[in-house]
PDB file of C-alpha atoms and ligand atoms in Angstrom:
ATOM      1  CA  MET K   1       0.000   0.000   0.000  1.00 43.00           C
ATOM      2  CA  ALA K   2       1.345   3.355  -1.082  1.00 44.00           C
ATOM      3  CA  LEU K   3       0.240   5.135   2.046  1.00 48.00           C
ATOM      4  CA  GLU K   4       2.492   2.904   4.095  1.00 60.00           C
ATOM      5  CA  MET K   5       5.465   4.518   2.418  1.00 74.00           C
ATOM      6  CA  ASN K   6       7.070   6.806   4.939  1.00 79.00           C
ATOM      7  CA  ALA K   7      10.126   8.886   5.689  1.00 86.00           C
ATOM      8  CA  ARG K   8      12.308   6.025   6.855  1.00 90.00           C
ATOM      9  CA  PRO K   9      15.674   5.455   5.181  1.00 93.00           C
ATOM     10  CA  GLY K  10      15.970   2.648   2.681  1.00 95.00           C
ATOM     11  CA  THR K  11      16.833   1.424  -0.787  1.00 96.00           C
ATOM     12  CA  TYR K  12      14.701   1.610  -3.915  1.00 96.00           C
ATOM     13  CA  ALA K  13      14.551   0.661  -7.581  1.00 97.00           C
ATOM     14  CA  LEU K  14      12.722   2.772 -10.156  1.00 97.00           C
ATOM     15  CA  ILE K  15      11.010   0.814 -12.934  1.00 98.00           C
ATOM     16  CA  LEU K  16      11.103   3.073 -15.984  1.00 97.00           C
ATOM     17  CA  PRO K  17       9.613   1.898 -19.260  1.00 97.00           C
ATOM     18  CA  ALA K  18      10.466   3.792 -22.449  1.00 97.00           C
ATOM     19  CA  ASP K  19       8.282   3.558 -25.540  1.00 95.00           C
ATOM     20  CA  ARG K  20      10.489   4.967 -28.267  1.00 94.00           C
ATOM     21  CA  GLN K  21      14.069   5.659 -29.157  1.00 96.00           C
ATOM     22  CA  ARG K  22      15.553   9.024 -28.314  1.00 95.00           C
ATOM     23  CA  THR K  23      18.839  10.445 -27.137  1.00 96.00           C
ATOM     24  CA  VAL K  24      19.323  12.262 -23.855  1.00 95.00           C
ATOM     25  CA  ARG K  25      22.356  14.050 -22.518  1.00 95.00           C
ATOM     26  CA  VAL K  26      23.297  12.827 -19.039  1.00 96.00           C
ATOM     27  CA  GLY K  27      25.255  15.703 -17.528  1.00 92.00           C
ATOM     28  CA  ARG K  28      28.975  15.267 -18.028  1.00 92.00           C
ATOM     29  CA  LEU K  29      28.665  11.497 -18.351  1.00 95.00           C
ATOM     30  CA  GLY K  30      27.700  11.685 -22.012  1.00 95.00           C
ATOM     31  CA  ARG K  31      24.766  10.752 -24.167  1.00 96.00           C
ATOM     32  CA  LEU K  32      22.376   7.909 -23.592  1.00 97.00           C
ATOM     33  CA  THR K  33      20.405   6.434 -26.456  1.00 96.00           C
ATOM     34  CA  VAL K  34      17.133   5.457 -24.831  1.00 97.00           C
ATOM     35  CA  GLU K  35      15.646   2.352 -26.449  1.00 97.00           C
ATOM     36  CA  PRO K  36      12.131   0.988 -26.196  1.00 97.00           C
ATOM     37  CA  GLY K  37      12.139  -1.362 -23.220  1.00 98.00           C
ATOM     38  CA  CYS K  38      12.518  -1.048 -19.482  1.00 98.00           C
ATOM     39  CA  TYR K  39      15.149   0.798 -17.462  1.00 98.00           C
ATOM     40  CA  VAL K  40      15.802  -0.016 -13.825  1.00 98.00           C
ATOM     41  CA  TYR K  41      17.593   2.522 -11.642  1.00 98.00           C
ATOM     42  CA  VAL K  42      18.785   1.693  -8.137  1.00 98.00           C
ATOM     43  CA  GLY K  43      19.389   4.180  -5.348  1.00 96.00           C
ATOM     44  CA  SER K  44      19.213   4.624  -1.625  1.00 95.00           C
ATOM     45  CA  ALA K  45      17.793   7.394   0.507  1.00 93.00           C
ATOM     46  CA  LEU K  46      19.413   7.375   3.913  1.00 91.00           C
ATOM     47  CA  GLY K  47      19.090  11.098   4.662  1.00 88.00           C
ATOM     48  CA  PRO K  48      16.213  13.231   5.947  1.00 87.00           C
ATOM     49  CA  GLY K  49      12.872  12.381   4.362  1.00 90.00           C
ATOM     50  CA  GLY K  50      14.036   8.874   3.536  1.00 92.00           C
ATOM     51  CA  VAL K  51      12.508   6.836   0.741  1.00 92.00           C
ATOM     52  CA  ARG K  52       9.296   8.830   0.608  1.00 90.00           C
ATOM     53  CA  ALA K  53      10.974  12.178  -0.102  1.00 90.00           C
ATOM     54  CA  ARG K  54      13.306  10.657  -2.672  1.00 91.00           C
ATOM     55  CA  VAL K  55      10.567   8.843  -4.530  1.00 91.00           C
ATOM     56  CA  GLY K  56       8.613  12.102  -4.504  1.00 90.00           C
ATOM     57  CA  HIS K  57      11.581  13.767  -6.189  1.00 89.00           C
ATOM     58  CA  HIS K  58      11.797  11.035  -8.822  1.00 91.00           C
ATOM     59  CA  SER K  59       8.078  11.236  -9.514  1.00 90.00           C
ATOM     60  CA  ARG K  60       8.475  14.774 -10.863  1.00 88.00           C
ATOM     61  CA  LEU K  61      10.607  16.056 -13.703  1.00 88.00           C
ATOM     62  CA  ALA K  62      13.520  18.062 -12.316  1.00 84.00           C
ATOM     63  CA  THR K  63      13.772  21.573 -13.682  1.00 85.00           C
ATOM     64  CA  ARG K  64      17.474  21.591 -12.815  1.00 88.00           C
ATOM     65  CA  PRO K  65      18.812  18.045 -13.089  1.00 90.00           C
ATOM     66  CA  HIS K  66      21.071  17.044 -10.233  1.00 88.00           C
ATOM     67  CA  TRP K  67      21.447  13.275 -10.439  1.00 91.00           C
ATOM     68  CA  HIS K  68      22.032  11.261 -13.626  1.00 95.00           C
ATOM     69  CA  ILE K  69      18.569   9.792 -13.244  1.00 95.00           C
ATOM     70  CA  ASP K  70      17.008  13.261 -13.501  1.00 94.00           C
ATOM     71  CA  TYR K  71      18.081  13.345 -17.164  1.00 95.00           C
ATOM     72  CA  LEU K  72      16.669   9.912 -17.969  1.00 96.00           C
ATOM     73  CA  ARG K  73      13.352  10.738 -16.277  1.00 92.00           C
ATOM     74  CA  ARG K  74      12.571  13.075 -19.174  1.00 89.00           C
ATOM     75  CA  ALA K  75      12.671  10.193 -21.651  1.00 92.00           C
ATOM     76  CA  ALA K  76      11.025   7.398 -19.659  1.00 94.00           C
ATOM     77  CA  THR K  77       7.911   6.887 -17.574  1.00 94.00           C
ATOM     78  CA  LEU K  78       7.993   6.014 -13.887  1.00 95.00           C
ATOM     79  CA  ARG K  79       5.767   2.946 -13.649  1.00 95.00           C
ATOM     80  CA  ASP K  80       6.684   1.375 -10.332  1.00 95.00           C
ATOM     81  CA  VAL K  81       8.985   1.728  -7.372  1.00 96.00           C
ATOM     82  CA  TRP K  82      10.301  -1.285  -5.490  1.00 97.00           C
ATOM     83  CA  TYR K  83      11.588  -0.317  -2.067  1.00 95.00           C
ATOM     84  CA  SER K  84      12.785  -1.581   1.254  1.00 95.00           C
ATOM     85  CA  TYR K  85      13.243   0.052   4.631  1.00 93.00           C
ATOM     86  CA  ASP K  86      16.168  -2.177   5.433  1.00 84.00           C
ATOM     87  CA  SER K  87      18.388   0.206   7.390  1.00 82.00           C
ATOM     88  CA  VAL K  88      21.595  -1.056   5.754  1.00 89.00           C
ATOM     89  CA  ARG K  89      22.653   0.650   2.514  1.00 92.00           C
ATOM     90  CA  ARG K  90      21.654  -1.976  -0.038  1.00 95.00           C
ATOM     91  CA  GLU K  91      21.850  -0.094  -3.333  1.00 96.00           C
ATOM     92  CA  HIS K  92      25.098  -1.703  -4.513  1.00 97.00           C
ATOM     93  CA  ALA K  93      23.838  -5.206  -3.724  1.00 97.00           C
ATOM     94  CA  TRP K  94      20.594  -4.428  -5.581  1.00 98.00           C
ATOM     95  CA  ALA K  95      22.569  -3.129  -8.579  1.00 98.00           C
ATOM     96  CA  ASP K  96      24.569  -6.353  -8.586  1.00 98.00           C
ATOM     97  CA  ILE K  97      21.409  -8.458  -8.528  1.00 98.00           C
ATOM     98  CA  PHE K  98      19.848  -6.549 -11.423  1.00 98.00           C
ATOM     99  CA  ALA K  99      23.127  -6.887 -13.342  1.00 98.00           C
ATOM    100  CA  ARG K 100      22.833 -10.686 -13.070  1.00 97.00           C
ATOM    101  CA  MET K 101      19.187 -10.941 -14.040  1.00 97.00           C
ATOM    102  CA  PRO K 102      18.493 -12.502 -17.455  1.00 96.00           C
ATOM    103  CA  GLY K 103      18.709 -10.002 -20.309  1.00 97.00           C
ATOM    104  CA  ALA K 104      20.297  -7.198 -18.270  1.00 98.00           C
ATOM    105  CA  SER K 105      22.611  -4.782 -20.017  1.00 98.00           C
ATOM    106  CA  ILE K 106      24.394  -1.575 -19.022  1.00 98.00           C
ATOM    107  CA  PRO K 107      23.186   1.266 -21.245  1.00 97.00           C
ATOM    108  CA  LEU K 108      25.729   3.832 -20.023  1.00 97.00           C
ATOM    109  CA  PRO K 109      28.692   2.782 -17.851  1.00 97.00           C
ATOM    110  CA  GLY K 110      28.991   4.795 -14.634  1.00 97.00           C
ATOM    111  CA  PHE K 111      25.369   5.974 -14.652  1.00 97.00           C
ATOM    112  CA  GLY K 112      24.356   6.636 -11.035  1.00 96.00           C
ATOM    113  CA  ALA K 113      27.607   5.108  -9.822  1.00 96.00           C
ATOM    114  CA  SER K 114      29.883   8.144  -9.478  1.00 92.00           C
ATOM    115  CA  ASP K 115      30.568   7.361  -5.829  1.00 91.00           C
ATOM    116  CA  CYS K 116      30.988   3.582  -5.900  1.00 96.00           C
ATOM    117  CA  THR K 117      32.684   0.765  -7.744  1.00 96.00           C
ATOM    118  CA  CYS K 118      29.560  -0.692  -9.378  1.00 97.00           C
ATOM    119  CA  PRO K 119      29.691  -0.641 -13.196  1.00 97.00           C
ATOM    120  CA  ALA K 120      26.413   1.322 -13.090  1.00 98.00           C
ATOM    121  CA  HIS K 121      23.210   1.769 -11.109  1.00 98.00           C
ATOM    122  CA  LEU K 122      21.128   1.720 -14.298  1.00 98.00           C
ATOM    123  CA  TYR K 123      20.215  -1.445 -16.184  1.00 98.00           C
ATOM    124  CA  PHE K 124      18.260  -2.030 -19.340  1.00 98.00           C
ATOM    125  CA  PHE K 125      15.892  -4.914 -20.080  1.00 98.00           C
ATOM    126  CA  SER K 126      13.840  -5.495 -23.214  1.00 97.00           C
ATOM    127  CA  ARG K 127      11.031  -6.655 -20.882  1.00 96.00           C
ATOM    128  CA  GLN K 128      10.361  -5.513 -17.338  1.00 97.00           C
ATOM    129  CA  PRO K 129      11.992  -7.805 -14.759  1.00 97.00           C
ATOM    130  CA  ARG K 130       9.637  -9.514 -12.327  1.00 97.00           C
ATOM    131  CA  LEU K 131       9.477  -8.462  -8.683  1.00 98.00           C
ATOM    132  CA  ASP K 132       9.098 -12.029  -7.440  1.00 97.00           C
ATOM    133  CA  SER K 133      12.230 -13.021  -9.338  1.00 98.00           C
ATOM    134  CA  PHE K 134      14.129 -10.074  -7.844  1.00 98.00           C
ATOM    135  CA  ARG K 135      12.936 -10.957  -4.334  1.00 98.00           C
ATOM    136  CA  ARG K 136      14.010 -14.561  -4.791  1.00 97.00           C
ATOM    137  CA  ARG K 137      17.491 -13.538  -5.882  1.00 98.00           C
ATOM    138  CA  LEU K 138      17.749 -11.070  -3.026  1.00 96.00           C
ATOM    139  CA  ARG K 139      16.814 -13.762  -0.486  1.00 96.00           C
ATOM    140  CA  VAL K 140      19.524 -16.022  -1.834  1.00 97.00           C
ATOM    141  CA  ALA K 141      22.195 -13.309  -1.866  1.00 96.00           C
ATOM    142  CA  LEU K 142      21.197 -11.629   1.413  1.00 95.00           C
ATOM    143  CA  PRO K 143      19.078 -13.911   3.593  1.00 95.00           C
ATOM    144  CA  ASN K 144      18.728 -11.230   6.301  1.00 93.00           C
ATOM    145  CA  HIS K 145      17.475  -8.523   3.952  1.00 94.00           C
ATOM    146  CA  GLY K 146      14.268  -6.732   4.965  1.00 92.00           C
ATOM    147  CA  ARG K 147      10.996  -6.928   3.060  1.00 94.00           C
ATOM    148  CA  VAL K 148      10.728  -5.401  -0.430  1.00 96.00           C
ATOM    149  CA  ASP K 149       7.449  -3.681  -1.331  1.00 94.00           C
ATOM    150  CA  ARG K 150       6.121  -2.140  -4.508  1.00 94.00           C
ATOM    151  CA  VAL K 151       4.222   1.075  -5.186  1.00 93.00           C
ATOM    152  CA  SER K 152       2.734   1.952  -8.567  1.00 91.00           C
ATOM    153  CA  ALA K 153       2.937   5.351 -10.237  1.00 85.00           C
ATOM    154  CA  LYS K 154      -0.680   5.918  -9.254  1.00 84.00           C
ATOM    155  CA  GLY K 155       0.161   5.276  -5.614  1.00 84.00           C
ATOM    156  CA  ILE K 156       3.131   7.618  -5.823  1.00 80.00           C
ATOM    157  CA  ALA K 157       0.930  10.368  -7.252  1.00 75.00           C
ATOM    158  CA  ARG K 158      -1.161  10.249  -4.097  1.00 74.00           C
ATOM    159  CA  LEU K 159       1.947  10.801  -1.982  1.00 66.00           C
ATOM    160  CA  VAL K 160       3.231  13.989  -3.564  1.00 59.00           C
TER     161      VAL K 160
HETATM  162 ZN1  LIG X   1      27.110   0.992  -6.408  1.00 75.92          ZN
END
């Protein structure tokens, strides 16, 4: 339930389908050719406002882009957010799990990963990955990980 989303810190994945090809500039990182398919972006929100404030930010189009994802948001639709209030910073583990899911590719190396050693925090799939498959992989990799929930774009709209 969307209304359960609150200001606690946590980790999230944005599910971002794109319906046509276009090119977007991603700050100083370079250009990204957006292809029809599904982009998955992983981040964490451990500061004030937690997951709720961050998802609220991602639900709108930034007038002055700050993060790499702000540029991609203009060329893709936010369909779903998968999130967890696990208090440990899990974004790099989540990125690694998405990287190993069938059909994953890295559309632009370094995207969202300026401050870590992950190849990227953005993955591309021709078809949207399944939440149950992600949860299963997460349980195997990190048996003590907290619960992962999902909120749809409609639910997010009610939050902000
Ligand atoms: Zn990382």
